[in-house]
Tab-separated table of C-alpha atoms and ligand atoms in Angstrom:
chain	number	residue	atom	x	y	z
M	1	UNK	CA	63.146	101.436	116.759
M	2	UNK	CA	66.491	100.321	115.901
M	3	UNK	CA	68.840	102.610	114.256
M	4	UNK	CA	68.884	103.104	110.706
M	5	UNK	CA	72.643	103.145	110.246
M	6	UNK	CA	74.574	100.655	111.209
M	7	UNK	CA	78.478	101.830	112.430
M	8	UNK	CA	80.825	99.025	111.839
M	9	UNK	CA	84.093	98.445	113.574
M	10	UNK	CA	87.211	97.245	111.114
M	11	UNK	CA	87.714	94.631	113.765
M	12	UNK	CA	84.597	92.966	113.149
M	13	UNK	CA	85.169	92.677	109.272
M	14	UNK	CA	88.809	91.301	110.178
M	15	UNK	CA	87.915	88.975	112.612
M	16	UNK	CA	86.734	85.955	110.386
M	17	UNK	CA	90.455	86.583	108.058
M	18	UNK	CA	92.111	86.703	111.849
M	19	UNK	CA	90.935	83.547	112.878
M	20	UNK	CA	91.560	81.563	109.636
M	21	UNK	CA	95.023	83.193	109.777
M	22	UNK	CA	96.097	81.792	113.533
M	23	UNK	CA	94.277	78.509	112.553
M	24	UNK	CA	96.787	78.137	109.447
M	25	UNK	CA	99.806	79.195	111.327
M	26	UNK	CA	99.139	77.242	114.335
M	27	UNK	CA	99.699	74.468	112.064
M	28	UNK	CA	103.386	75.776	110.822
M	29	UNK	CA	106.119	74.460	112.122
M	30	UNK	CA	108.428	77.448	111.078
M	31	UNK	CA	106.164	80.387	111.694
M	32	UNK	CA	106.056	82.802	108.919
M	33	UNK	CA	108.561	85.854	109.052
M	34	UNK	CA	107.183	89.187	107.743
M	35	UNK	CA	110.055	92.163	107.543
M	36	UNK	CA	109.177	95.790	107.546
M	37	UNK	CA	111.620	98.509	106.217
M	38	UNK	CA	111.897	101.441	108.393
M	39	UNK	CA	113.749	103.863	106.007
M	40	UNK	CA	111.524	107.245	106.514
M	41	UNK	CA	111.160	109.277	110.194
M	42	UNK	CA	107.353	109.429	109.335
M	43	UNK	CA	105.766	108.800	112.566
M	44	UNK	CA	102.520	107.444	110.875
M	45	UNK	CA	104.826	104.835	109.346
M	46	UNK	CA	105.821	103.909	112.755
M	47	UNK	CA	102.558	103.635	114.723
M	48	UNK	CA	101.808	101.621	111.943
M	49	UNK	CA	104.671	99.052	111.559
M	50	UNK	CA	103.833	99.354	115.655
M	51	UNK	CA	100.416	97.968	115.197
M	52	UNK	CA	101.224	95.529	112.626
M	53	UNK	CA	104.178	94.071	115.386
M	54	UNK	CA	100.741	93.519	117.676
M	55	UNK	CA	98.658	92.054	115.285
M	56	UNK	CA	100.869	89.752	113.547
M	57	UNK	CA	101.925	88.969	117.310
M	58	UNK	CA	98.473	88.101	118.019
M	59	UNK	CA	97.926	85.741	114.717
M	60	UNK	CA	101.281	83.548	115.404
M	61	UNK	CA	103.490	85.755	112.850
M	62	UNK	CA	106.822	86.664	113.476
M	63	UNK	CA	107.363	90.704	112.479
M	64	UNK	CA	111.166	91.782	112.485
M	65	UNK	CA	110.838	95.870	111.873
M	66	UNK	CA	114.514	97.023	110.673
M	67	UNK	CA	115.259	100.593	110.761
M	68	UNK	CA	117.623	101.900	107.874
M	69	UNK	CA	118.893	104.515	106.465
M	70	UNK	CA	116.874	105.235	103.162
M	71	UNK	CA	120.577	104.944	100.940
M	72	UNK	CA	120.982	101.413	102.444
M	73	UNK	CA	117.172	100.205	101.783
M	74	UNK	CA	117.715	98.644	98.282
M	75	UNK	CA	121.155	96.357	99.541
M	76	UNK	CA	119.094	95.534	102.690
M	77	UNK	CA	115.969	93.976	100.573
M	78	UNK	CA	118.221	92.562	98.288
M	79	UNK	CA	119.560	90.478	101.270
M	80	UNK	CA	116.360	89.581	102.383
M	81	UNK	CA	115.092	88.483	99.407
M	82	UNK	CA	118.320	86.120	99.558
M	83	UNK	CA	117.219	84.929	102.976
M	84	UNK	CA	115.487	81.879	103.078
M	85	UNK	CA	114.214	82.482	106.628
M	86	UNK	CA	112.551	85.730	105.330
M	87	UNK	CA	108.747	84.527	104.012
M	88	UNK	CA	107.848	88.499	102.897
M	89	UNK	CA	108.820	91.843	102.801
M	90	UNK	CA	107.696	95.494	103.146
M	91	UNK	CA	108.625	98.897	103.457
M	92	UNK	CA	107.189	101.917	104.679
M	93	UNK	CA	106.684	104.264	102.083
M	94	UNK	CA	107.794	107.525	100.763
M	95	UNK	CA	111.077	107.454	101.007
M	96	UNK	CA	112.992	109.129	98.173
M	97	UNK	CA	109.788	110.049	95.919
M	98	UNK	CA	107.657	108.402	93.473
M	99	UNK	CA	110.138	106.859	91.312
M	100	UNK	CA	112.996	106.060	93.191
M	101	UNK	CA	109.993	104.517	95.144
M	102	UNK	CA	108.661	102.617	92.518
M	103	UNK	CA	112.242	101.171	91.628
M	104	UNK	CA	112.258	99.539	95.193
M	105	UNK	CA	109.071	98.106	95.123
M	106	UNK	CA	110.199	96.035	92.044
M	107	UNK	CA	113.367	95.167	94.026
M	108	UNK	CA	111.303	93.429	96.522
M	109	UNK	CA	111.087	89.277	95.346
M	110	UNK	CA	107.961	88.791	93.522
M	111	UNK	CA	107.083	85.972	96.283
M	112	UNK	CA	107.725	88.169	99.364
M	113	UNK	CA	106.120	90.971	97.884
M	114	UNK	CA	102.951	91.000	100.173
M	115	UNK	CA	102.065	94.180	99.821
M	116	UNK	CA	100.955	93.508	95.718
M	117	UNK	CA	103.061	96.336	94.482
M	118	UNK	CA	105.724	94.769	92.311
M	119	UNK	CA	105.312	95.227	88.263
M	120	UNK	CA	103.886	92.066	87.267
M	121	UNK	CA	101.019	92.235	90.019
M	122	UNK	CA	99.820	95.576	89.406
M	123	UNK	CA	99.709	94.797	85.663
M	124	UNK	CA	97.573	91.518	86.579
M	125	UNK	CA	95.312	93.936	88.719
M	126	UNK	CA	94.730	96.992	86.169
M	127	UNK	CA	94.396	94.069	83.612
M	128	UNK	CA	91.886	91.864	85.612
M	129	UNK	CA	94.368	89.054	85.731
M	130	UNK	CA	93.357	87.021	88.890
M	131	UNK	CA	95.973	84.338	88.513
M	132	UNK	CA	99.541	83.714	87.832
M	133	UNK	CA	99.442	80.242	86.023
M	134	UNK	CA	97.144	79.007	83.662
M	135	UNK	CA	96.388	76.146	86.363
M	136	UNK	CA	94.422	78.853	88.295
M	137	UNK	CA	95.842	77.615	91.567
M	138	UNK	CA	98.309	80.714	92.044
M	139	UNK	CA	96.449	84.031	93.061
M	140	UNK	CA	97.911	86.895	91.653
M	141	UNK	CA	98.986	89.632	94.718
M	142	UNK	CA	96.450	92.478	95.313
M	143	UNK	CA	97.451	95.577	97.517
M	144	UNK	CA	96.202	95.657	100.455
M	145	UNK	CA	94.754	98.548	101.140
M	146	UNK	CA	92.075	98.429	98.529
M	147	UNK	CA	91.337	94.695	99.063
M	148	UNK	CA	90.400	95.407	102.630
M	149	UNK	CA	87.849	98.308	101.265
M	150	UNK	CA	86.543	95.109	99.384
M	151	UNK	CA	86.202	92.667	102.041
M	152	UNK	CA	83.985	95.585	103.759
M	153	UNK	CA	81.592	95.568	100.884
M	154	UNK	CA	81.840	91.634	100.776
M	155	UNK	CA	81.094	92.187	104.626
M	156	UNK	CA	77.846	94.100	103.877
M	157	UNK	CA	76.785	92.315	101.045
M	158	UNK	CA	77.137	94.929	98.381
M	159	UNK	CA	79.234	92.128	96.561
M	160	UNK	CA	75.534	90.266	95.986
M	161	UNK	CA	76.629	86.765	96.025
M	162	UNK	CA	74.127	85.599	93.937
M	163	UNK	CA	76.258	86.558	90.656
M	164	UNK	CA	78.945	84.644	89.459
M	165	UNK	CA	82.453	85.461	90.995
M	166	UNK	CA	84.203	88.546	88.891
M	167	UNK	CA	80.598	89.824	88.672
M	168	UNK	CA	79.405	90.450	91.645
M	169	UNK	CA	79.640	94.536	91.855
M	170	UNK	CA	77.347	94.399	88.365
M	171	UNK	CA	75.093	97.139	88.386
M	172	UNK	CA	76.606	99.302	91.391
M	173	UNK	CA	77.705	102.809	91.725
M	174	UNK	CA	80.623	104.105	93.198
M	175	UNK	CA	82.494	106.552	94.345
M	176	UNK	CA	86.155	106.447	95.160
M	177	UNK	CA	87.441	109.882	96.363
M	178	UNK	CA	91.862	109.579	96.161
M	179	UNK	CA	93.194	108.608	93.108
M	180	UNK	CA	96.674	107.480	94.824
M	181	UNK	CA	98.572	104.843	93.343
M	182	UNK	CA	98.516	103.145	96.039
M	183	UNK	CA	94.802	103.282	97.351
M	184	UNK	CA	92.950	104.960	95.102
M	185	UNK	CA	93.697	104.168	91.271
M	186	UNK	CA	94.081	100.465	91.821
M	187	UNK	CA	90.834	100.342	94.324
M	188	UNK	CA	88.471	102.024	91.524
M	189	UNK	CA	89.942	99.364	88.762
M	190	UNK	CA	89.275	96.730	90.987
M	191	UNK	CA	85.528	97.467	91.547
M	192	UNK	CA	85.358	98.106	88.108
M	193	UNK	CA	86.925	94.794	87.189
M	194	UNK	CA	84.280	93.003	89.498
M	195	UNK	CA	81.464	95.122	87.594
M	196	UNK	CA	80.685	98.185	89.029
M	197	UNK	CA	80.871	101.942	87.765
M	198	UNK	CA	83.558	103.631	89.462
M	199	UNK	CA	83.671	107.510	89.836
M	200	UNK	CA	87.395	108.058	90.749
M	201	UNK	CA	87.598	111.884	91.870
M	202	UNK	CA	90.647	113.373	92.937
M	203	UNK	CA	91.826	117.287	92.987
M	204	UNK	CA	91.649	117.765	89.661
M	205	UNK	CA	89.455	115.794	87.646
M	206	UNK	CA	86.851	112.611	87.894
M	207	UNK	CA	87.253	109.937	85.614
M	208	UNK	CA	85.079	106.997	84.872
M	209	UNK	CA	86.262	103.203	85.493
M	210	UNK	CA	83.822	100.940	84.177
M	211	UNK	CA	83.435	97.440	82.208
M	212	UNK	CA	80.643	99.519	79.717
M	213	UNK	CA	76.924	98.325	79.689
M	214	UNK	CA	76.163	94.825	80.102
M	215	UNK	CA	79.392	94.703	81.404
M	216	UNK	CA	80.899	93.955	77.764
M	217	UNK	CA	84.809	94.327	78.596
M	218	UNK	CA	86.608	91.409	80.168
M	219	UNK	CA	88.806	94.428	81.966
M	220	UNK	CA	87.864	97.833	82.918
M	221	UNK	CA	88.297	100.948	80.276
M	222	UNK	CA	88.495	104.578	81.784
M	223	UNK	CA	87.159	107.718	80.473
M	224	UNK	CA	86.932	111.415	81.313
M	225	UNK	CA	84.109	112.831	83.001
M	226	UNK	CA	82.689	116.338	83.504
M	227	UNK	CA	80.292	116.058	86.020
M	228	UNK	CA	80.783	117.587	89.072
M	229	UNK	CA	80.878	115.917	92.887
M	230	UNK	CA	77.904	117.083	93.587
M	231	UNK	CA	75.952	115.369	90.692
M	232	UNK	CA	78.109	112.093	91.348
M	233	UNK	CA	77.248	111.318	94.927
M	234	UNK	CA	73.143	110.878	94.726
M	235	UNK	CA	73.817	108.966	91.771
M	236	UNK	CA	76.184	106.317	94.242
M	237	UNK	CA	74.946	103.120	96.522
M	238	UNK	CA	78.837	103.431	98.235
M	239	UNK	CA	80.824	106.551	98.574
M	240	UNK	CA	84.677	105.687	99.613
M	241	UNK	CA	86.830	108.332	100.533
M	242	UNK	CA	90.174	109.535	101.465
M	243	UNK	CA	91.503	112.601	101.582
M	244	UNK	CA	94.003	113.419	103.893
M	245	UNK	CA	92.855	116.809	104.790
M	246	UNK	CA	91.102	117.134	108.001
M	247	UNK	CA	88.938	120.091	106.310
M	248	UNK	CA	87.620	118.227	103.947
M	249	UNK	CA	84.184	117.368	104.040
M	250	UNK	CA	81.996	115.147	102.082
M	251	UNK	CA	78.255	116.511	102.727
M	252	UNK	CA	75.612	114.506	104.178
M	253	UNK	CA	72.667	116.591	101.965
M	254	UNK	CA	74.534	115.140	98.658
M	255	UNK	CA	74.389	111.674	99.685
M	256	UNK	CA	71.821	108.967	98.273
M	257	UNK	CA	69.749	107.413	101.528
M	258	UNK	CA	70.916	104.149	102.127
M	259	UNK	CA	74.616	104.972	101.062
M	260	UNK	CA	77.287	102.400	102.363
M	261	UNK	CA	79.912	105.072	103.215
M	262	UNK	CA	83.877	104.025	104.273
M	263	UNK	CA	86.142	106.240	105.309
M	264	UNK	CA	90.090	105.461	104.868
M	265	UNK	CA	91.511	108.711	104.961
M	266	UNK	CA	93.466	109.369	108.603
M	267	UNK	CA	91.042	112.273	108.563
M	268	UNK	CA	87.429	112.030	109.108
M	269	UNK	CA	85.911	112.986	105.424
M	270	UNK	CA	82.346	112.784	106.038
M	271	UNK	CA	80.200	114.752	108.562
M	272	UNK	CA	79.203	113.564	111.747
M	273	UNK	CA	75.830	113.256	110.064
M	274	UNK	CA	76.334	110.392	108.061
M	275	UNK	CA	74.671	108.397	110.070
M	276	UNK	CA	71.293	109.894	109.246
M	277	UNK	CA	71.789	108.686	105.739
M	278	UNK	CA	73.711	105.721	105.489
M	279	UNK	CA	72.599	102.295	105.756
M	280	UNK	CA	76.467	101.353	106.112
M	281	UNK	CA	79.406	103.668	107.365
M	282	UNK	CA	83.238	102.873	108.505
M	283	UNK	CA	85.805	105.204	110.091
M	284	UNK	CA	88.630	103.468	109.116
M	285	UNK	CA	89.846	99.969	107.763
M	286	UNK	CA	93.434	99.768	108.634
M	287	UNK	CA	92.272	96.237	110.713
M	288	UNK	CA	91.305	95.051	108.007
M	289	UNK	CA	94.500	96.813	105.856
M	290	UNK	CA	96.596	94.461	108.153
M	291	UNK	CA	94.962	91.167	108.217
M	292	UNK	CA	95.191	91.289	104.179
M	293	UNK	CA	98.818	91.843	104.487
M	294	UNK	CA	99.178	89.108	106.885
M	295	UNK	CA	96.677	87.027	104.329
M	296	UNK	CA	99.023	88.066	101.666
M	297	UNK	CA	102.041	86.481	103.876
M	298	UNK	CA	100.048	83.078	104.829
M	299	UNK	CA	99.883	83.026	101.407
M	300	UNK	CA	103.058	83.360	99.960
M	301	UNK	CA	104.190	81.068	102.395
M	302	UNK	CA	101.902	78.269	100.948
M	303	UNK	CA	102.807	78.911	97.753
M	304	UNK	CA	106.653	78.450	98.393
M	305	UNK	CA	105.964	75.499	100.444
M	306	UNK	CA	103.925	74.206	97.594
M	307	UNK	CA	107.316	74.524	95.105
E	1	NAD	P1	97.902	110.799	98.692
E	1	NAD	O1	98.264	112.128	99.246
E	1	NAD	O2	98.863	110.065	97.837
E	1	NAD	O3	96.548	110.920	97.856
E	1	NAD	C1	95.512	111.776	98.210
E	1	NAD	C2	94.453	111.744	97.125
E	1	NAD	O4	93.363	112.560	97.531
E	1	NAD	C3	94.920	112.242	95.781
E	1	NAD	O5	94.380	111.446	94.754
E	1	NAD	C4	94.301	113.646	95.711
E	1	NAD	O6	94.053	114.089	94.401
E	1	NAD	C5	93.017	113.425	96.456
E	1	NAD	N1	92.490	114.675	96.966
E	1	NAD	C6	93.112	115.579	97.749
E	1	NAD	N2	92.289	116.627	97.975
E	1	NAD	C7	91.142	116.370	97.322
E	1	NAD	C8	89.934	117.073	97.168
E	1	NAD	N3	89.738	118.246	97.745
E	1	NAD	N4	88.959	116.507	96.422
E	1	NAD	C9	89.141	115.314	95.834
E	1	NAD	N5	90.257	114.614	95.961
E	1	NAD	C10	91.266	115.132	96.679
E	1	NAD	O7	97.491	109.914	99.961
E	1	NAD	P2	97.264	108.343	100.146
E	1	NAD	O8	98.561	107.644	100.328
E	1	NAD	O9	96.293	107.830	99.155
E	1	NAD	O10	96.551	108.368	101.563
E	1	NAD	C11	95.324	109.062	101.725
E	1	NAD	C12	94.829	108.882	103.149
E	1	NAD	O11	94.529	107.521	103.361
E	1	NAD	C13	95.813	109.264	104.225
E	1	NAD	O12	95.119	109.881	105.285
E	1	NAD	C14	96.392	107.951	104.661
E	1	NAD	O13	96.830	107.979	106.002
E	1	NAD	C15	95.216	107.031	104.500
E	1	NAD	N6	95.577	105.639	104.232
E	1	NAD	C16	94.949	104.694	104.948
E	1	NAD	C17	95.249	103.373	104.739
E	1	NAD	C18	94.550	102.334	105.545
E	1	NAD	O14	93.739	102.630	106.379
E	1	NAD	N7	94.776	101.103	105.340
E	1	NAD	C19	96.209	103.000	103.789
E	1	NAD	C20	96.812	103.998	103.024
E	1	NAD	C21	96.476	105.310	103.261
């Protein structure tokens, strides 16, 4: 018989955004130029801006990584935001601390920002704001990251397209494991905003991201919650997680049969097991991570194109 589980590859749930992508920018003229900051010694960061060089490579973008020093980051994206040959922008994060952090991701141009994190894009994304004009032909900038977690439950049909658009998560459970700002927070409102209820654990607490019953709240509201891990995962039809802690371990026993289970974290959070209980289950989505930040890029090259 066949097996139960079915293990899916990142590649496989990029390819279809990969292939739209070097359609599109086969047709450019001036290929798109994406710019990653290199202001940290991180060697994560650098494998990664490594494998986004390839990948963009392979689509028909051009990626220009500059190394800086950290003091010299915000003059440096100031003068690409200037530069007309520069389509968008990112840098490779921490590099002074949260805030100083969070300054420079506002200093980034709004329309190079392809990573979603300025101000005004976050606040359209907690906020359920989809669009940037009232025209509805501008998409408003989601972070990548959690958008590729979505495009693996689009890939596996737990986004039943059957319901309307916005609605299509209506009756699901989830759990999202990380509460970062930059994965985990914004990836529980988003399933929230598209109808699920959201379980968003981290260290300390669990609270509740949900659009209420009959999914009455245009937005997602949040609320504290006291139950326990344990008691959370049988109740959940996906369990997302990513703790960076190569200890940690989600266990198989708690999980309901027929789970869809991602992984995101660097480490491996669930047990090898897994696959005796999922119907779905993904090691990592950093494929797919990339091809929404090139997506992003395509994008906000239409758009200025377009003005
Ligand atoms: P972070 O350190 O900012 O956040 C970690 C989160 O995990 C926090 O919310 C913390 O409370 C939670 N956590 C830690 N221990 C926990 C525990 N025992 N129980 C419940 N929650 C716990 O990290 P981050 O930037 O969100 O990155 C997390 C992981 O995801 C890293 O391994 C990183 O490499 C990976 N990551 C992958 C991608 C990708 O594949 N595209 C993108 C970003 C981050």
């Amino acid at each position: 018989s066949l097996p139960a589980c079915a293990v899916l590859d990142a590649a496989e749930v990029a390819k279809p955004f990969r292939d739209e992508l070097k359609l599109k920018v086969s047709s450019m003229i001036e290929k798109p130029l994406l710019v990653g900051f290199l202001g940290n010694d991180d060697p994560a960061a650098r494998k990664y801006a490594k494998w986004t060089a390839k990948s963009c490579a392979e689509v028909g973008i051009r990626f220009e990584l500059r190394e800086v020093p950290r003091v010299e980051l915000e003059d440096r994206i100031i003068d690409a935001n200037a530069d007309s040959s520069v389509h968008g922008i990112m840098v490779y994060y921490p590099c002074f601390g949260p805030s100083i952090d969070q300054y420079l991701q506002n200093v980034v141009a709004k329309e190079k920002d392809v990573e979603g994190l300025n101000f005004q894009f976050r606040y359209n994304m907690y906020h359920n704001i989809r669009f940037l004009d009232k025209e509805e032909k501008l998409k408003s900038t989601l972070p990548c990251t959690p958008l590729a977690v979505v495009k693996v439950l689009e890939h596996v049909a737990v986004y039943n397209p059957k319901l309307p658009f916005g609605n299509r998560l209506h009756g699901k459970h989830i759990c999202v494991i990380n509460r970062s700002e930059v994965v985990g927070r914004p990836l529980a409102a988003m399933l929230a905003n598209d109808g699920a209820k959201v379980w968003s654990v981290d260290v300390d607490n669990v609270l509740i991201f949900s659009r209420g019953v009959g999914l009455k709240h245009r937005n997602h509201k949040v609320s504290e919650s006291t139950q326990k891990l344990d008691e959370i995962l049988p109740l959940c039809d996906v369990v997302i997680s990513g703790v960076p802690s190569p200890s940690y371990k989600i266990s198989t026993a708690s999980l309901k049969e027929g789970v869809v289970a991602i992984n995101f974290s660097s480490a491996e959070n669930f047990e090898a097991s897994v696959v005796e209980r999922a119907s779905f289950y993904i090691g990592s989505v950093g494929k797919v991570t990339v091809a929404m930040l090139e997506r992003n890029l395509v994008r906000s090259v239409e758009y200025q194109l377009e003005q």
